[in-house]
XYZ file of N, CA and C in Angstrom:
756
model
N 4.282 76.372 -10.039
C 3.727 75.129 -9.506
C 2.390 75.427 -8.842
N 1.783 74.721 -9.138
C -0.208 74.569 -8.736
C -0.370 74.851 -6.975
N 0.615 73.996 -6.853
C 0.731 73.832 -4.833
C 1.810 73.037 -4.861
N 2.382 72.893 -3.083
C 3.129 72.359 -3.081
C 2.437 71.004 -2.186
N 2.222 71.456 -0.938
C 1.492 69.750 -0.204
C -0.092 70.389 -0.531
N -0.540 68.621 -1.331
C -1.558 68.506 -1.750
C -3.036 68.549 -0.907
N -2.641 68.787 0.283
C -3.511 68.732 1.262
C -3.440 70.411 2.011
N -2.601 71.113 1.288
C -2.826 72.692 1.778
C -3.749 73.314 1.604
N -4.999 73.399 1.163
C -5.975 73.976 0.568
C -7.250 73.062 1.378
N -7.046 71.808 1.931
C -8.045 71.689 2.358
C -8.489 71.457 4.418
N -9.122 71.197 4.988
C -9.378 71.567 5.970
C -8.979 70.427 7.279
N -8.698 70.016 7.977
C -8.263 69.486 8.723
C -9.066 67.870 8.416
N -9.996 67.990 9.100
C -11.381 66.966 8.442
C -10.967 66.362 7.406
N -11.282 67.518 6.242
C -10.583 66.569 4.840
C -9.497 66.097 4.814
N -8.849 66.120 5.024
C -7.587 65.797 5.189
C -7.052 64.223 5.536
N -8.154 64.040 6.778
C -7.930 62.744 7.263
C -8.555 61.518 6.907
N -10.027 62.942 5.854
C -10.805 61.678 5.247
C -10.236 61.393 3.944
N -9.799 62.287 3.023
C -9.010 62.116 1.998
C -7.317 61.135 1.951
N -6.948 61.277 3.290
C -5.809 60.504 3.593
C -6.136 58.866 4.061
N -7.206 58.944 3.813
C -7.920 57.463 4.558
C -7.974 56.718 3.416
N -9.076 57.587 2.455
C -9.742 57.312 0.653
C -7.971 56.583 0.415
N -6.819 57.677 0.209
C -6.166 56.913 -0.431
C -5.186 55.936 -0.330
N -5.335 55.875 1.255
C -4.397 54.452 1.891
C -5.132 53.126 1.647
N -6.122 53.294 1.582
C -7.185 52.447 1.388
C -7.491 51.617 0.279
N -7.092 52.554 -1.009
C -7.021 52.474 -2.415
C -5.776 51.970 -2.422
N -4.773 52.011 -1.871
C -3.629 51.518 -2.128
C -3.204 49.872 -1.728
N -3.724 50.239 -0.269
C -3.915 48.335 0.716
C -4.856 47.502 -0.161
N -5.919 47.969 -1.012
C -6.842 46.860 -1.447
C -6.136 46.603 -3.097
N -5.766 47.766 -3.688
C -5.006 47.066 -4.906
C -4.057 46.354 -4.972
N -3.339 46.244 -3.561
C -1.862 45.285 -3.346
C -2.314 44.337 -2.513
N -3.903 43.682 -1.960
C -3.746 42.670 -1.487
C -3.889 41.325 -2.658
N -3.328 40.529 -2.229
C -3.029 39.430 -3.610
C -4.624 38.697 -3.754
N -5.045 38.164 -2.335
C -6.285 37.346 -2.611
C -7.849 38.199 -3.462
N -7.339 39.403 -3.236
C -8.730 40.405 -3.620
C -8.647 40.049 -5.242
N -7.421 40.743 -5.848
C -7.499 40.768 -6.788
C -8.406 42.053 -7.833
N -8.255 43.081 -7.138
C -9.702 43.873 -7.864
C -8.708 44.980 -8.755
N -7.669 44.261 -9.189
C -7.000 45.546 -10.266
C -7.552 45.697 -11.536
N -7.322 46.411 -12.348
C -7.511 46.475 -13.604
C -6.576 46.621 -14.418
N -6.344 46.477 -16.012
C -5.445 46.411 -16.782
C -4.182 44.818 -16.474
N -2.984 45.775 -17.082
C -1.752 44.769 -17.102
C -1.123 44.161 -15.782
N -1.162 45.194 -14.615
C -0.514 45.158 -13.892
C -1.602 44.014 -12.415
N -0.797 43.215 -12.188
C -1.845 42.348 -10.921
C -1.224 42.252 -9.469
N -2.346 42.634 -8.467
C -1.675 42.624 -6.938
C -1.194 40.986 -6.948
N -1.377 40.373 -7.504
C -1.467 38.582 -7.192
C 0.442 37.701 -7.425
N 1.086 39.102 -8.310
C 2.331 38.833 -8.517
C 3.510 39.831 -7.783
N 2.439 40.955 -6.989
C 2.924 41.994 -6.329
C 3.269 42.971 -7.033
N 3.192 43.164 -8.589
C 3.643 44.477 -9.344
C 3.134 45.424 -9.040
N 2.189 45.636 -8.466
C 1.436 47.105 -8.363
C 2.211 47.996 -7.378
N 3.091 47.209 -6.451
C 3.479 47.805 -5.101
C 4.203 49.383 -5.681
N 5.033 49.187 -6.618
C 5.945 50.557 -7.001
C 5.247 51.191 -7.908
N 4.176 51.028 -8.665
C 3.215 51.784 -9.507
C 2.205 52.387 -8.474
N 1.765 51.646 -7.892
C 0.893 52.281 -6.600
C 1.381 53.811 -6.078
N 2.784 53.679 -5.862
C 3.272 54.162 -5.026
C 3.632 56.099 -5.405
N 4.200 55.251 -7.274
C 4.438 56.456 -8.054
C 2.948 57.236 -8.789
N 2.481 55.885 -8.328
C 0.831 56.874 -8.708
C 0.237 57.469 -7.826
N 0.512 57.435 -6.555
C -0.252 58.429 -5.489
C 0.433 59.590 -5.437
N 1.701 59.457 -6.348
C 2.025 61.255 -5.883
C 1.568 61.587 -7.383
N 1.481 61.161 -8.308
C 0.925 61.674 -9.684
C -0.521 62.005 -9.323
N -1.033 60.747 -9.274
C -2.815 60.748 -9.420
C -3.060 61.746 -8.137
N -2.307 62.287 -7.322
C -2.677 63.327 -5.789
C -2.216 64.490 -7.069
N -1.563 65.208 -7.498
C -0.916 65.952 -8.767
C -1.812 66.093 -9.406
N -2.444 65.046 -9.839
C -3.981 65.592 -10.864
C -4.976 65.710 -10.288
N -5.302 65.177 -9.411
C -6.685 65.075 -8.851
C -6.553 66.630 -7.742
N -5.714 67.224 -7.315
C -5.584 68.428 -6.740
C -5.307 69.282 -7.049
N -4.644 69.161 -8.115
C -4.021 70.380 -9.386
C -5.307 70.261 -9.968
N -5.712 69.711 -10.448
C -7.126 70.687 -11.269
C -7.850 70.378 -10.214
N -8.213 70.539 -9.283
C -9.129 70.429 -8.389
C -9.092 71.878 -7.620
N -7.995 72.162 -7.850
C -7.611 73.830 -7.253
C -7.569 74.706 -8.502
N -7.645 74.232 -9.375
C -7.471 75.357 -10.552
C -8.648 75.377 -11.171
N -9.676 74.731 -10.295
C -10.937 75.068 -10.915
C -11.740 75.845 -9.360
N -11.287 75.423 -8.220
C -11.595 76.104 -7.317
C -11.453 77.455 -7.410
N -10.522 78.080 -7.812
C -10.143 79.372 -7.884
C -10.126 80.225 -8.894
N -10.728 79.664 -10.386
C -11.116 80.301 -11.298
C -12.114 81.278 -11.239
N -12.115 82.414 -11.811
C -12.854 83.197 -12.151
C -14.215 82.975 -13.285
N -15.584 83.316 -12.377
C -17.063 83.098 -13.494
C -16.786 83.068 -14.670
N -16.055 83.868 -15.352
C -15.606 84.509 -16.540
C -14.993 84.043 -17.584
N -13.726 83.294 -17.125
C -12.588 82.385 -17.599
C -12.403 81.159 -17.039
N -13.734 80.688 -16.818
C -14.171 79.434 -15.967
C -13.820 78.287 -16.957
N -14.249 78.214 -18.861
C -13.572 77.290 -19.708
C -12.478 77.642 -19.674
N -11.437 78.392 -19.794
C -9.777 78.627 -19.425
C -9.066 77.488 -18.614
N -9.995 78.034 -17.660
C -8.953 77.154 -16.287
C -10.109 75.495 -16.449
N -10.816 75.328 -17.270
C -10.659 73.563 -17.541
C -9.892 73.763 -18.376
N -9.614 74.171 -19.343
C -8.518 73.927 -20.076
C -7.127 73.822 -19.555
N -6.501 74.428 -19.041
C -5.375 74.237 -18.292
C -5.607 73.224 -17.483
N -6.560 72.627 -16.717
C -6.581 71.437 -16.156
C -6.610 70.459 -16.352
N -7.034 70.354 -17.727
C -7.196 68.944 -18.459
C -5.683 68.937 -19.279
N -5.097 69.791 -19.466
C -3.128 69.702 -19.799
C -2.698 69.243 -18.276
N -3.116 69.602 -17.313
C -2.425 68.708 -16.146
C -2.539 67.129 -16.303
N -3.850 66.976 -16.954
C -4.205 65.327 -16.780
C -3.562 65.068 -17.821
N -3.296 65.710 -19.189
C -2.567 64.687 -19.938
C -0.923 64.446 -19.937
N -0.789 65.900 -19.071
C 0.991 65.720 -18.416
C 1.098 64.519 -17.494
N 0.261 64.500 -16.725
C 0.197 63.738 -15.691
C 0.351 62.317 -16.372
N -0.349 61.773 -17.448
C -0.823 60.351 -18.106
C 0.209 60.325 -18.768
N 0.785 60.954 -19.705
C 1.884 60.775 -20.029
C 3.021 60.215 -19.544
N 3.349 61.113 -18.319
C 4.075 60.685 -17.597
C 4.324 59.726 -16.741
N 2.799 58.851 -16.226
C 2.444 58.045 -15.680
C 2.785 56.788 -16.459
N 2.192 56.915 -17.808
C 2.296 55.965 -18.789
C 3.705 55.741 -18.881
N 4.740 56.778 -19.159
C 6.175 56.482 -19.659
C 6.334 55.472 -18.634
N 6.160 55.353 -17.166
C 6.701 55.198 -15.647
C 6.285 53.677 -15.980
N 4.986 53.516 -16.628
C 4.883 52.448 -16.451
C 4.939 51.345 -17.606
N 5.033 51.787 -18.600
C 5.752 51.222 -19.450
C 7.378 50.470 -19.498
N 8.058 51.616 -18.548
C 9.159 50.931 -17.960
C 9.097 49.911 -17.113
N 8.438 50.191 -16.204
C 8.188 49.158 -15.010
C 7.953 47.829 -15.530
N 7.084 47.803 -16.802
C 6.241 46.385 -16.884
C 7.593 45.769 -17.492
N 8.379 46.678 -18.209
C 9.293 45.910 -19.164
C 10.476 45.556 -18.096
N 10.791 46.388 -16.939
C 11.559 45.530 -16.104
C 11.236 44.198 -15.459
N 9.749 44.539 -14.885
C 9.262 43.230 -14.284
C 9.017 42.223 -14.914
N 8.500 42.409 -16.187
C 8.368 41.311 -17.174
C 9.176 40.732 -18.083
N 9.940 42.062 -18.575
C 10.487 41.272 -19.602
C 9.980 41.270 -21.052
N 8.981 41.703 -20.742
C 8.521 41.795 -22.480
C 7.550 43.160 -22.814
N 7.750 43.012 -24.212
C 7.030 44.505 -24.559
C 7.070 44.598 -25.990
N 5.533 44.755 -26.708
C 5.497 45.166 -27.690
C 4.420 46.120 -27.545
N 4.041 46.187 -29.288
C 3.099 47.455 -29.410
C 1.627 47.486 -28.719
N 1.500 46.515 -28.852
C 0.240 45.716 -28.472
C 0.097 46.434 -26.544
N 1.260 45.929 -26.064
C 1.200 45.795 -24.121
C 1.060 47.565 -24.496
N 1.836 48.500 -24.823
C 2.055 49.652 -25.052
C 0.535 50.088 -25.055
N -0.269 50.153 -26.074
C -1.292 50.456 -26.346
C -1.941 50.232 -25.567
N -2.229 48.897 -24.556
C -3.257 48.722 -23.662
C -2.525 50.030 -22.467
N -1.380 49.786 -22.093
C -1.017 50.685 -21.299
C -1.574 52.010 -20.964
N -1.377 52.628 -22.151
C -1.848 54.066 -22.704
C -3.058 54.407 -22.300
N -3.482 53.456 -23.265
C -5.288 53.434 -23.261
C -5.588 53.176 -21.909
N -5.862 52.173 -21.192
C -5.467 52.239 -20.278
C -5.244 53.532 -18.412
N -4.114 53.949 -19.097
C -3.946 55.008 -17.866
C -4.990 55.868 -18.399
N -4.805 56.540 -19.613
C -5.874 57.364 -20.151
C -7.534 57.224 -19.258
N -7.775 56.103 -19.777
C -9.351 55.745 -19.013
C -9.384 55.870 -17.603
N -8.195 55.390 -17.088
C -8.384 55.038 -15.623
C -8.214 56.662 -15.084
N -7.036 57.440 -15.496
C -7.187 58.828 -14.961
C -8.437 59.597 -15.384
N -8.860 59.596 -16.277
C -9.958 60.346 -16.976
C -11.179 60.382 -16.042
N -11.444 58.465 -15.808
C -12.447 58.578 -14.739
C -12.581 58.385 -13.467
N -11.148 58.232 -12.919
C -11.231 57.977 -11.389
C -10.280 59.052 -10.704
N -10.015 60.141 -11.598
C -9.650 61.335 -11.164
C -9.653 62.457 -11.752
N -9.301 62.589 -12.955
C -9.643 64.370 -13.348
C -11.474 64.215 -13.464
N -12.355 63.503 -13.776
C -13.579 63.954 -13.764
C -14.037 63.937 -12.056
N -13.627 63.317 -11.175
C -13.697 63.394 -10.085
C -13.186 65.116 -9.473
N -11.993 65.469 -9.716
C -11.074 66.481 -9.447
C -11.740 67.592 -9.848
N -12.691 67.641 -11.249
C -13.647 68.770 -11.449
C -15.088 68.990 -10.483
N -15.434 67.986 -10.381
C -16.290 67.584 -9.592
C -16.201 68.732 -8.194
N -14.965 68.207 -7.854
C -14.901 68.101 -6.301
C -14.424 69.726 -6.066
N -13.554 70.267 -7.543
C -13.402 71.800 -7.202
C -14.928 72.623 -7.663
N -15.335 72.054 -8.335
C -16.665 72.723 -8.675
C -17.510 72.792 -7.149
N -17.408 71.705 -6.296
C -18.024 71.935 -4.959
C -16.962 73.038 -4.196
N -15.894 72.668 -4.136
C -14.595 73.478 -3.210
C -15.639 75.309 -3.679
N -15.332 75.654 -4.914
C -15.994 76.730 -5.378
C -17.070 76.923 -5.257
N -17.828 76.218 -5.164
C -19.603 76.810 -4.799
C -19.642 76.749 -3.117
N -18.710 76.157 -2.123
C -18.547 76.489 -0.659
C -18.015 77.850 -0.809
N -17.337 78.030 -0.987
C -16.207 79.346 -1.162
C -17.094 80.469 -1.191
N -17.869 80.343 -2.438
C -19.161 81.581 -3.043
C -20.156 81.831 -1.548
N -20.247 80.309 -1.520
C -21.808 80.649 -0.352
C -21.064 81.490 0.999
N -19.616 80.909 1.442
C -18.938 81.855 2.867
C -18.970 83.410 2.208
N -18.421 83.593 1.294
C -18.623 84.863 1.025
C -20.037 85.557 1.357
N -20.751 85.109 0.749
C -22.472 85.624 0.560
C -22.504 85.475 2.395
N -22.044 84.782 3.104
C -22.493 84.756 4.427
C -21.723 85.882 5.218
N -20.257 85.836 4.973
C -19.778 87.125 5.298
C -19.934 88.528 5.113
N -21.097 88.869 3.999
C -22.150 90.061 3.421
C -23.379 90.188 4.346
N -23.277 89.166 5.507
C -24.441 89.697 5.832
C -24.393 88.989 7.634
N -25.298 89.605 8.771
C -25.172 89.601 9.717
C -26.614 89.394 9.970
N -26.652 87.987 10.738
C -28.335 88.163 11.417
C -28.128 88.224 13.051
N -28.701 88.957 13.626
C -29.626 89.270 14.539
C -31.029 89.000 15.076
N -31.343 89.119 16.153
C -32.494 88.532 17.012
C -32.998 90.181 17.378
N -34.191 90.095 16.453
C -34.861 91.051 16.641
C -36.318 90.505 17.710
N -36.277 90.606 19.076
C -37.620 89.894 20.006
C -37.508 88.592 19.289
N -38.617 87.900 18.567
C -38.908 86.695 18.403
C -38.071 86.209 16.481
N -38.257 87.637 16.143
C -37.789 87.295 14.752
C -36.285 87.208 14.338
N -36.115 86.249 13.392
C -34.404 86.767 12.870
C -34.404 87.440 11.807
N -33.265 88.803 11.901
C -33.159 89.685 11.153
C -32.003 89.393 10.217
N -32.066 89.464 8.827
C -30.732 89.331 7.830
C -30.473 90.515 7.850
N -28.979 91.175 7.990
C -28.910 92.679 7.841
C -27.826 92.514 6.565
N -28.002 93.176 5.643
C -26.492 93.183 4.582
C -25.517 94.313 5.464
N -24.523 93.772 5.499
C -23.368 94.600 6.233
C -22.958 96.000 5.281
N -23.688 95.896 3.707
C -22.691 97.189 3.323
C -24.238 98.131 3.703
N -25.530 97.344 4.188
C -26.266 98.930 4.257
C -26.472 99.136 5.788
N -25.466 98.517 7.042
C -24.788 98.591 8.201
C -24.428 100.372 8.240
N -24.864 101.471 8.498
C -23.651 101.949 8.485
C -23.304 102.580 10.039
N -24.110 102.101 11.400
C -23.353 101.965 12.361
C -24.096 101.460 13.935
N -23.471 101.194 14.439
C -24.085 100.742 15.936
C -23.959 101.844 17.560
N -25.050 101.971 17.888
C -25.058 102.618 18.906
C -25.578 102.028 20.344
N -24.686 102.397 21.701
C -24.882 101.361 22.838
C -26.261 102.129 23.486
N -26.796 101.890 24.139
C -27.598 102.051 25.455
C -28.303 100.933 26.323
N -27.020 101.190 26.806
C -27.317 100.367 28.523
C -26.881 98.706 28.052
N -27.912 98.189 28.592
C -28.037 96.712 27.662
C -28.467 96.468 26.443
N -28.704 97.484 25.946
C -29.411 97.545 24.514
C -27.924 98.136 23.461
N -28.017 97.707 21.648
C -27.569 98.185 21.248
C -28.194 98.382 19.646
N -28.046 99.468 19.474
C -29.277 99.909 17.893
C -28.328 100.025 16.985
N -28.852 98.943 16.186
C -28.630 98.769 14.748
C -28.958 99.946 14.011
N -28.370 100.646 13.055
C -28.779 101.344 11.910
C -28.218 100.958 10.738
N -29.628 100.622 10.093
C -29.832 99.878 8.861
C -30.826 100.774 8.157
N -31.359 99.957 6.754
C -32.622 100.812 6.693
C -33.502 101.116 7.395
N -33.521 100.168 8.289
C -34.382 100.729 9.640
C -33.801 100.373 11.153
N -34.133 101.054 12.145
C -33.097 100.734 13.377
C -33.725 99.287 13.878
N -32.805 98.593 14.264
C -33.075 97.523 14.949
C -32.640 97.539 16.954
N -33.099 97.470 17.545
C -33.317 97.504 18.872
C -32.901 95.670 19.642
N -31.367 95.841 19.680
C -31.073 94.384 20.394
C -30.900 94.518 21.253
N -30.770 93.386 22.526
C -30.737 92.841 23.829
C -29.162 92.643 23.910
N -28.456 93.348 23.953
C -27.041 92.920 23.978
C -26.043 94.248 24.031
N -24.917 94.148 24.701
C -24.175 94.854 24.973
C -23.696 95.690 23.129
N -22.792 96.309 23.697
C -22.060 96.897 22.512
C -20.763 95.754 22.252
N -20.117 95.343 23.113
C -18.875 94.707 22.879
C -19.525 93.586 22.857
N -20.734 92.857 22.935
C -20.814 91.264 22.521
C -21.277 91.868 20.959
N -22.047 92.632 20.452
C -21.939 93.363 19.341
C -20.834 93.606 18.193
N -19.553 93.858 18.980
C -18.767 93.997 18.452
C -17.783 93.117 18.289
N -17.463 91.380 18.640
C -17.092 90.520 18.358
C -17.552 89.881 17.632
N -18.769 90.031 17.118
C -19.668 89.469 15.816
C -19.487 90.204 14.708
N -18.720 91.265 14.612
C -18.646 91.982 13.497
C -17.395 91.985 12.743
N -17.070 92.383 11.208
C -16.089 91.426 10.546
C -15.232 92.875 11.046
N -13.895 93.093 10.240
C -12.402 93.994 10.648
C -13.226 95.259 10.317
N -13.955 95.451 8.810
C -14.520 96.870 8.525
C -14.734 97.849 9.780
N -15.304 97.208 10.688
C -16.413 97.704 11.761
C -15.393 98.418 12.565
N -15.306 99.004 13.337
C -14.405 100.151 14.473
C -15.279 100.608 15.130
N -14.279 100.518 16.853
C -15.159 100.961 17.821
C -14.520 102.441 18.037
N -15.439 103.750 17.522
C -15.057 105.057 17.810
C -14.967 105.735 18.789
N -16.122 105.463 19.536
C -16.420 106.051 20.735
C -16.955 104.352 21.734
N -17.153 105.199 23.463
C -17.129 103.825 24.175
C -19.103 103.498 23.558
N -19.785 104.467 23.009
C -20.874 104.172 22.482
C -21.085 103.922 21.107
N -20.047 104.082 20.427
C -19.958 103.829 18.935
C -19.594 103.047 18.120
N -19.766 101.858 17.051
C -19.517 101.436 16.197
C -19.888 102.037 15.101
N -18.383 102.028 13.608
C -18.638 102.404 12.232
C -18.654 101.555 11.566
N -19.231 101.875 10.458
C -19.074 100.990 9.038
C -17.821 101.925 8.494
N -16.909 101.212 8.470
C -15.589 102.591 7.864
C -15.523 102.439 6.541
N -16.484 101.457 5.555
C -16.739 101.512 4.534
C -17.435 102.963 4.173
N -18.231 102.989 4.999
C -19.145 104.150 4.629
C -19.030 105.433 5.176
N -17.900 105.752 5.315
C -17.376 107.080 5.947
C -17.388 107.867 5.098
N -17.974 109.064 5.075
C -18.117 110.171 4.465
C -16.778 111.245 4.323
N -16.726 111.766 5.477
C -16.400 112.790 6.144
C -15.393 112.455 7.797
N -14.356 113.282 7.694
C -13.357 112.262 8.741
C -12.654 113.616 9.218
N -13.076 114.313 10.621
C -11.735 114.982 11.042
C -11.499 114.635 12.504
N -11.074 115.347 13.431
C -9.912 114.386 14.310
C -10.991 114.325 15.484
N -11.897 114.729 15.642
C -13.312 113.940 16.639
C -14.511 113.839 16.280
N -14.930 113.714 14.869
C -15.991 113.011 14.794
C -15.892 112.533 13.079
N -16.634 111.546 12.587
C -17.054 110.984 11.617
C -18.445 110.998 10.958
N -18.468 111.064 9.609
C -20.093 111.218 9.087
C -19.885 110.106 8.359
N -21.198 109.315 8.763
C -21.510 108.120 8.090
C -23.183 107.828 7.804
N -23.092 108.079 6.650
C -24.306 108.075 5.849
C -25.259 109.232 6.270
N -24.527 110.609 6.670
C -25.337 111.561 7.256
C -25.415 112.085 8.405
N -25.139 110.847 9.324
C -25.055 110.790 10.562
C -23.557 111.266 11.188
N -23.067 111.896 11.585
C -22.170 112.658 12.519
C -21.831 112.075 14.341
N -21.004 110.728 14.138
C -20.676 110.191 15.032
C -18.957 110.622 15.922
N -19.368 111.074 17.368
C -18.207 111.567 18.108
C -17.037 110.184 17.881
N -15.595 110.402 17.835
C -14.727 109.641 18.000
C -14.248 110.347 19.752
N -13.954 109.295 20.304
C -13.278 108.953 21.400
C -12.038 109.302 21.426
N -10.949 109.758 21.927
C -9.789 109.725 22.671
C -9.458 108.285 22.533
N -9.691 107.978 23.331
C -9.142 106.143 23.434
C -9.538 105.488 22.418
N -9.747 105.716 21.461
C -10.885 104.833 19.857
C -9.780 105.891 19.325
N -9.524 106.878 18.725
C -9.092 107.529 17.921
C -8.379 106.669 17.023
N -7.737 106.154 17.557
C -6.580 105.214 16.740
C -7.579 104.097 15.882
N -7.875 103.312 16.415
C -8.869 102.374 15.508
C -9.254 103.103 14.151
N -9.933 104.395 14.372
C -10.159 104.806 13.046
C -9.213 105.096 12.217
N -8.350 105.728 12.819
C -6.781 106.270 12.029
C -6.388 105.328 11.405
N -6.085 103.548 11.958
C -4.960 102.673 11.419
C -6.243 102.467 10.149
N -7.548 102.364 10.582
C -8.655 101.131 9.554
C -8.258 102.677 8.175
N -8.334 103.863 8.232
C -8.712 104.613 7.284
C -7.473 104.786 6.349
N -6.064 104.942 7.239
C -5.346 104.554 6.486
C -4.507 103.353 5.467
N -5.481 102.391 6.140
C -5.251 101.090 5.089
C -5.981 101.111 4.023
């Protein structure tokens, strides 16, 4: 199964705005005087109330099932996973269609080939464009947010005096304290206004504090015995009280 609650994947925010979109969609197709349905079914005789109802957990089913299965596809096998998503939409229509094919013939009473066909046709159009092309849409954004946090988690800026510095974290390979100051080593040292430990709450899990003057890149550890570390050349003391930090990060 794709997911289980259709709202697990997205963020608190969305959530309430997406839960709004579809209460909303639901109150205006069942008020009688509006009238703004489409096809067989009309708010004006009240039929929509139990199609509505079985369509928000379907049309939430398609519109989030491929909306996540395109979020999480790989560059690579990116036509794959539309393909598998667009078999959600026609499971989905299918099934929608059977639902409501029944329905009309309970409420109405009648049914030939003719009501059938509009039916079909019908759900077909209406899912096609007011949710799986929407649902690609919206994971194609979900996925290009996703890409850009990554690219932001690769990299760390800093206040170098007046300028801001982009540092890429993998050519980080460690931080050293003095006083109120703490030096970046990068391709070139950077000289900040800031402690070591406000330093070191800005930095992602990689990072370890070795010594009470030391931060590593434990990506870039060379060389490892039980008081000091070489990182990128450099030969940094481990601490007594730090020892462990390096031990648990190196053995994971």
């Amino acid at each position: 199964m794709i997911w289980i609650n259709p709202f697990t994947n997205l963020s608190k925010r969305e959530q309430k705005l997406h839960a709004i979109v579809w209460l909303s969609g639901i109150i205006m197709i069942n008020i009688p005087d509006w009238n703004v349905t489409m096809g067989l079914f009309h708010s004006n005789d009240y039929s929509l109330i139990i199609p509505s109802l079985y369509g928000l957990l379907l049309n939430g089913y398609l519109f989030y099932g491929c909306a996540f299965q395109i979020e999480n596809s790989e560059l690579s096998n990116i036509w794959g996973d539309v393909k598998r998503s667009l078999r959600i939409c026609l499971v989905v229509t299918v099934i929608e269609s059977l639902l409501d094919i029944s329905y009309f013939f309970i409420h109405y009473g009648l049914m030939n080939l003719t009501i059938i066909y509009e039916i079909i046709l019908g759900q077909f159009l209406m899912n096609s464009i007011f949710f799986y092309l929407p649902s690609l849409l919206f994971g194609f954004f979900k996925a290009w947010k996703k890409s850009e946090s990554k690219t932001h988690e690769n990299k760390l800026i800093i206040k170098d005096g007046h300028q801001k510095v982009h540092l890429h974290l993998n050519e980080l390979s460690h931080l050293e304290s003095d006083g109120n100051y703490t030096i970046y080593y990068a391709n070139r040292k950077h000289v900040i206004r800031q402690t070591l430990a406000q330093a070191e709450r800005e930095l992602p899990d990689f990072f370890a504090r070795c010594h009470k003057s030391f931060i590593v890149n434990t990506y870039l550890i060379e060389k490892q015995s039980y008081d000091q570390v070489v990182v990128k050349g450099n030969t940094i003391p481990i601490g007594r009280k730090y020892r462990k930090n390096i031990s648990v990060i190196s053995n994971n």
